[in-house]
Structure formats: C-alpha cells, structure tokens
PDB file of C-alpha atoms in Angstrom:
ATOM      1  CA  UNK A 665     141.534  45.167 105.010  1.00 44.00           C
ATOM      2  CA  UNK A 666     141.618  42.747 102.354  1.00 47.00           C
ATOM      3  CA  UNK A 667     140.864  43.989  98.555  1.00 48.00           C
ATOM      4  CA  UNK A 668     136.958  42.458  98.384  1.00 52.00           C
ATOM      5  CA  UNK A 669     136.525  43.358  94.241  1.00 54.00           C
ATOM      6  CA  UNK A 670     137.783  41.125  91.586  1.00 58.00           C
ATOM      7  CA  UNK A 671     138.982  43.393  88.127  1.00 61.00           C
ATOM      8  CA  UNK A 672     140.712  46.437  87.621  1.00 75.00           C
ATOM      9  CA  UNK A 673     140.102  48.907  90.537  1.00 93.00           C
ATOM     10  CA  UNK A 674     141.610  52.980  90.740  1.00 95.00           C
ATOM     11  CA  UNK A 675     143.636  54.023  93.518  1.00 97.00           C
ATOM     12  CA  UNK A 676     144.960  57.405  94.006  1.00 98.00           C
ATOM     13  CA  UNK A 677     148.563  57.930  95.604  1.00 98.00           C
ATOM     14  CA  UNK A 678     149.924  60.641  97.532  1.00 98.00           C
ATOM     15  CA  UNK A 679     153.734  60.919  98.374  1.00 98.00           C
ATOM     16  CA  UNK A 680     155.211  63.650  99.996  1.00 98.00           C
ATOM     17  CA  UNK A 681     158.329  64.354  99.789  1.00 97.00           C
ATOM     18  CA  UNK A 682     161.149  64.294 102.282  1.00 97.00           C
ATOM     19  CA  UNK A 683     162.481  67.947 102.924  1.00 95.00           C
ATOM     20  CA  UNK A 684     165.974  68.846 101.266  1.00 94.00           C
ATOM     21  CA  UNK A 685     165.038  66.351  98.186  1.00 95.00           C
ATOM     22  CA  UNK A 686     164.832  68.336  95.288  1.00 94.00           C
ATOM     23  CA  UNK A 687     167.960  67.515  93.660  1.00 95.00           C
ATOM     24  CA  UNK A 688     167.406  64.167  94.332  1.00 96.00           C
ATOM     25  CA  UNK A 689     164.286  65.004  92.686  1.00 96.00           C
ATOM     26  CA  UNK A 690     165.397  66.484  89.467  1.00 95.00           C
ATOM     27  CA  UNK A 691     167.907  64.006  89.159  1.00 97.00           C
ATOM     28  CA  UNK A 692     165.851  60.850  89.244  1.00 97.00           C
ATOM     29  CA  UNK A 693     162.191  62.625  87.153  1.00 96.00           C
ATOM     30  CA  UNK A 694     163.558  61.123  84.045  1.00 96.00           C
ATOM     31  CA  UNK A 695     164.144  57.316  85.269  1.00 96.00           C
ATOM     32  CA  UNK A 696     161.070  58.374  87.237  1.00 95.00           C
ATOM     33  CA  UNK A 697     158.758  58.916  84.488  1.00 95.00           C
ATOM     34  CA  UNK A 698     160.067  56.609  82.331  1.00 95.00           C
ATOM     35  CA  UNK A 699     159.107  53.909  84.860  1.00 94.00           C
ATOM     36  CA  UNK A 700     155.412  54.991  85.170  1.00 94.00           C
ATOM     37  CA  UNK A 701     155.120  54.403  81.168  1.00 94.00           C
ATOM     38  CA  UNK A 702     156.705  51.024  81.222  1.00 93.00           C
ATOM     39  CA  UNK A 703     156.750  49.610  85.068  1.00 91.00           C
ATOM     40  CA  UNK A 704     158.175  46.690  83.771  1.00 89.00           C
ATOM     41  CA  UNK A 705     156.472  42.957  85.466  1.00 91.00           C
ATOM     42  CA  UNK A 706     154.190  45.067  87.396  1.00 92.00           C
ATOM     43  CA  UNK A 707     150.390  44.917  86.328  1.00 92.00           C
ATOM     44  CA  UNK A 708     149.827  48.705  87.814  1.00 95.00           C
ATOM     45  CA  UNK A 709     148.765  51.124  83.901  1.00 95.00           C
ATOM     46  CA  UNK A 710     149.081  55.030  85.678  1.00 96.00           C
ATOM     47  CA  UNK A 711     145.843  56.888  84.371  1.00 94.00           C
ATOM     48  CA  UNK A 712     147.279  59.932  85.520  1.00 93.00           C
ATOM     49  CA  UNK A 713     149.566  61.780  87.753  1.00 95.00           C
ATOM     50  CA  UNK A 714     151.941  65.238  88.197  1.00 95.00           C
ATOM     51  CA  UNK A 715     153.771  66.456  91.433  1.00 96.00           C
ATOM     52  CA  UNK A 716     152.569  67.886  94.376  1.00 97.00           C
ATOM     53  CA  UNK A 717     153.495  71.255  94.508  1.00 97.00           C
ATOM     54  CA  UNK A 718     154.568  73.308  97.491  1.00 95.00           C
ATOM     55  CA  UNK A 719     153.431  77.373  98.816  1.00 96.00           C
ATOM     56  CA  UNK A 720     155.703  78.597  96.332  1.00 95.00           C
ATOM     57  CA  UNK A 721     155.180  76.316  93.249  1.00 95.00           C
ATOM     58  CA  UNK A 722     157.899  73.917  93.786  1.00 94.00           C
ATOM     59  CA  UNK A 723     157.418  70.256  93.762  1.00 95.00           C
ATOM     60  CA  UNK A 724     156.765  68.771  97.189  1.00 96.00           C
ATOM     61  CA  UNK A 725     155.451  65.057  96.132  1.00 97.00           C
ATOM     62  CA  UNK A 726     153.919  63.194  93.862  1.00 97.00           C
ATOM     63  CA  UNK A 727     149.977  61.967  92.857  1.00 98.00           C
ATOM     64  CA  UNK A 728     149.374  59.364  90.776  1.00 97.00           C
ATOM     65  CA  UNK A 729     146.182  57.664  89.800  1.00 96.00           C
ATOM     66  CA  UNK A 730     146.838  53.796  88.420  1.00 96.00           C
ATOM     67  CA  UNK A 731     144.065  51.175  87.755  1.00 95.00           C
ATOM     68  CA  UNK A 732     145.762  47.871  89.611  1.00 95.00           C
ATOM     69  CA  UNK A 733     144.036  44.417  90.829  1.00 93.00           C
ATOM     70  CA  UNK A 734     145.135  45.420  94.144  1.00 94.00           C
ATOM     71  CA  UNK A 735     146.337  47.071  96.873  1.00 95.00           C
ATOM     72  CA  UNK A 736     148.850  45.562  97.333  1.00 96.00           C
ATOM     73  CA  UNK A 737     149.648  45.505  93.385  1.00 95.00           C
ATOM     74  CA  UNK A 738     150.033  49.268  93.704  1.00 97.00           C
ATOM     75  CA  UNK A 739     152.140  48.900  97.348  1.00 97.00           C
ATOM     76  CA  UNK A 740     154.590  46.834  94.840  1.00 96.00           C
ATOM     77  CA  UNK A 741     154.590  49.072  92.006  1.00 97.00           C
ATOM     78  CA  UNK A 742     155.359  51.922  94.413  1.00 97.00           C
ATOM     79  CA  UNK A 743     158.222  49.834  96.120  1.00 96.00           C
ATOM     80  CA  UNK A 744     159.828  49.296  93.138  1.00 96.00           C
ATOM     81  CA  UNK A 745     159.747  53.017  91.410  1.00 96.00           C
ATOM     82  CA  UNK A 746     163.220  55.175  91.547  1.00 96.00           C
ATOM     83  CA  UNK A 747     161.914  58.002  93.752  1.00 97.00           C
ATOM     84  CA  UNK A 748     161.031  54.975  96.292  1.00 96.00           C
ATOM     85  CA  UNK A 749     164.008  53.497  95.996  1.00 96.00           C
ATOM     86  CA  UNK A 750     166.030  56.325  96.746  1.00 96.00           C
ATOM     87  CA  UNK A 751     163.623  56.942 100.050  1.00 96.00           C
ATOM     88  CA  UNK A 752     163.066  60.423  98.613  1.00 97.00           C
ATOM     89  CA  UNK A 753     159.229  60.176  99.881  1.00 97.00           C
ATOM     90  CA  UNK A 754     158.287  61.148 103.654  1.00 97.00           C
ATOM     91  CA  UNK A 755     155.098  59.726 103.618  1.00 96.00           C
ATOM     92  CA  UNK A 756     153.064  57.415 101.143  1.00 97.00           C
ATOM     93  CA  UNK A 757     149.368  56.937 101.157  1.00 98.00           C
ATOM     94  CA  UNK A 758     147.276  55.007  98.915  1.00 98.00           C
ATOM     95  CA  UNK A 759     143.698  54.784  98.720  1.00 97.00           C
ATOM     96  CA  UNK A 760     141.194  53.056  96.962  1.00 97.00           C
ATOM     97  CA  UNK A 761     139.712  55.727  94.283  1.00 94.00           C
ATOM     98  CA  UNK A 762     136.045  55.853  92.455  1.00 90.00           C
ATOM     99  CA  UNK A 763     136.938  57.704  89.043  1.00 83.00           C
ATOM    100  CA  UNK A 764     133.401  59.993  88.072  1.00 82.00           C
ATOM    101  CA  UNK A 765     133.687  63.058  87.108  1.00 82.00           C
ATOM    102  CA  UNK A 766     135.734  62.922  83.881  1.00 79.00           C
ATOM    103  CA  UNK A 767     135.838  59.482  83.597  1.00 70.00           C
ATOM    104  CA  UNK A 768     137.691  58.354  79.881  1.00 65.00           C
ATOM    105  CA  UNK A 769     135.633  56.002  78.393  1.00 60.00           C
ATOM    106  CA  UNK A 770     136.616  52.237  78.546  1.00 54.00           C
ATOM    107  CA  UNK A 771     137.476  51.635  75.413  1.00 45.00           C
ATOM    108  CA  UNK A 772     140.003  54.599  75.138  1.00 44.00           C
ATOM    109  CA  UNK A 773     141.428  53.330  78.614  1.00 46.00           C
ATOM    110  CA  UNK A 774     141.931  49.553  76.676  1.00 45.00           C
ATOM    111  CA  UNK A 775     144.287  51.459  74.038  1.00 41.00           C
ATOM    112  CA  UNK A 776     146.800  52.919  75.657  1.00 40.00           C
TER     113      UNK A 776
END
C-alpha cells in the first residue's frame, strides 16, 4: 500500500538478528551508530532506538523509531545501514507508527 500522508510520518523498525551474529555485531555498533546520527543523503532523523535483547540479556536485534516521508524512505535508509549491509538481520519489519504517549514536543524535535 502506497504512503497516503504528505509530511513527516513515524515508523517503528524491528530487526532481528540472524543467529551466530554477535561478533559481527560488536564489530560493526560503532559504524552502526555512527550512521543513525548522520545517515548521510538519506532524509530518515532516528527519534529513538536500542537493541533487542534476547532471554538472557544479550542483543538479538535492533528497534528504531525514525520520522521519514515514506516508507519506502525508511526501506532505503535501512538498505543502506552497516548491519544491513553485512545481512546480519534475519528479519526486518517496518511499520507505520503513531507517537502518543511521550511525545517530545515539535519544536524540540526541529533542533536536533
């Protein structure tokens, strides 16, 4: 289904990872992060995100929440980011998100 709003829109994003990743893991979370500061071309700003974590407290995946144009902005932006390109994910599933509880305010979301 197409996108059918114009403006910014949230989407939340759930990776899992692919079993026996973890040092792939740990050695791509720095070029990781730093690509969901500064994702370069792509007009995807992450509001907020952390990893998945497994039974016993180890990470397992990824959420992210980003404010895109688009669906398929966000399907790019996740292309694109090292943990993707390394095909360290299992599964990826994105979903168009209504932020309520907790919202930031607008104008703090314009400055950063």
């Amino acid at each position: 289904m197409a996108d059918q709003l114009t403006g910014p829109q949230y989407f939340a994003v759930f990776a899992q990872d692919r079993i026996g990743m973890k040092e792939v893991r740990a050695r791509l979370r720095p070029e990781h992060r730093a690509w969901l500061r500064n994702p370069g071309t792509h007009k995807v700003v992450v509001r907020l995100g952390g990893p998945l974590l497994d039974a016993a407290g180890a990470m397992a995946g990824t959420l992210l929440v980003v404010e895109a144009q688009s669906m398929q902005a966000v399907q790019e932006f996740m292309n694109d980011d090292p943990y993707c390109q390394s095909e360290m994910f299992e599964q990826i599933e994105i979903k168009r998100w209504q932020w309520s509880l907790g919202q930031p305010q607008s104008e703090n979301l314009e400055k950063t």
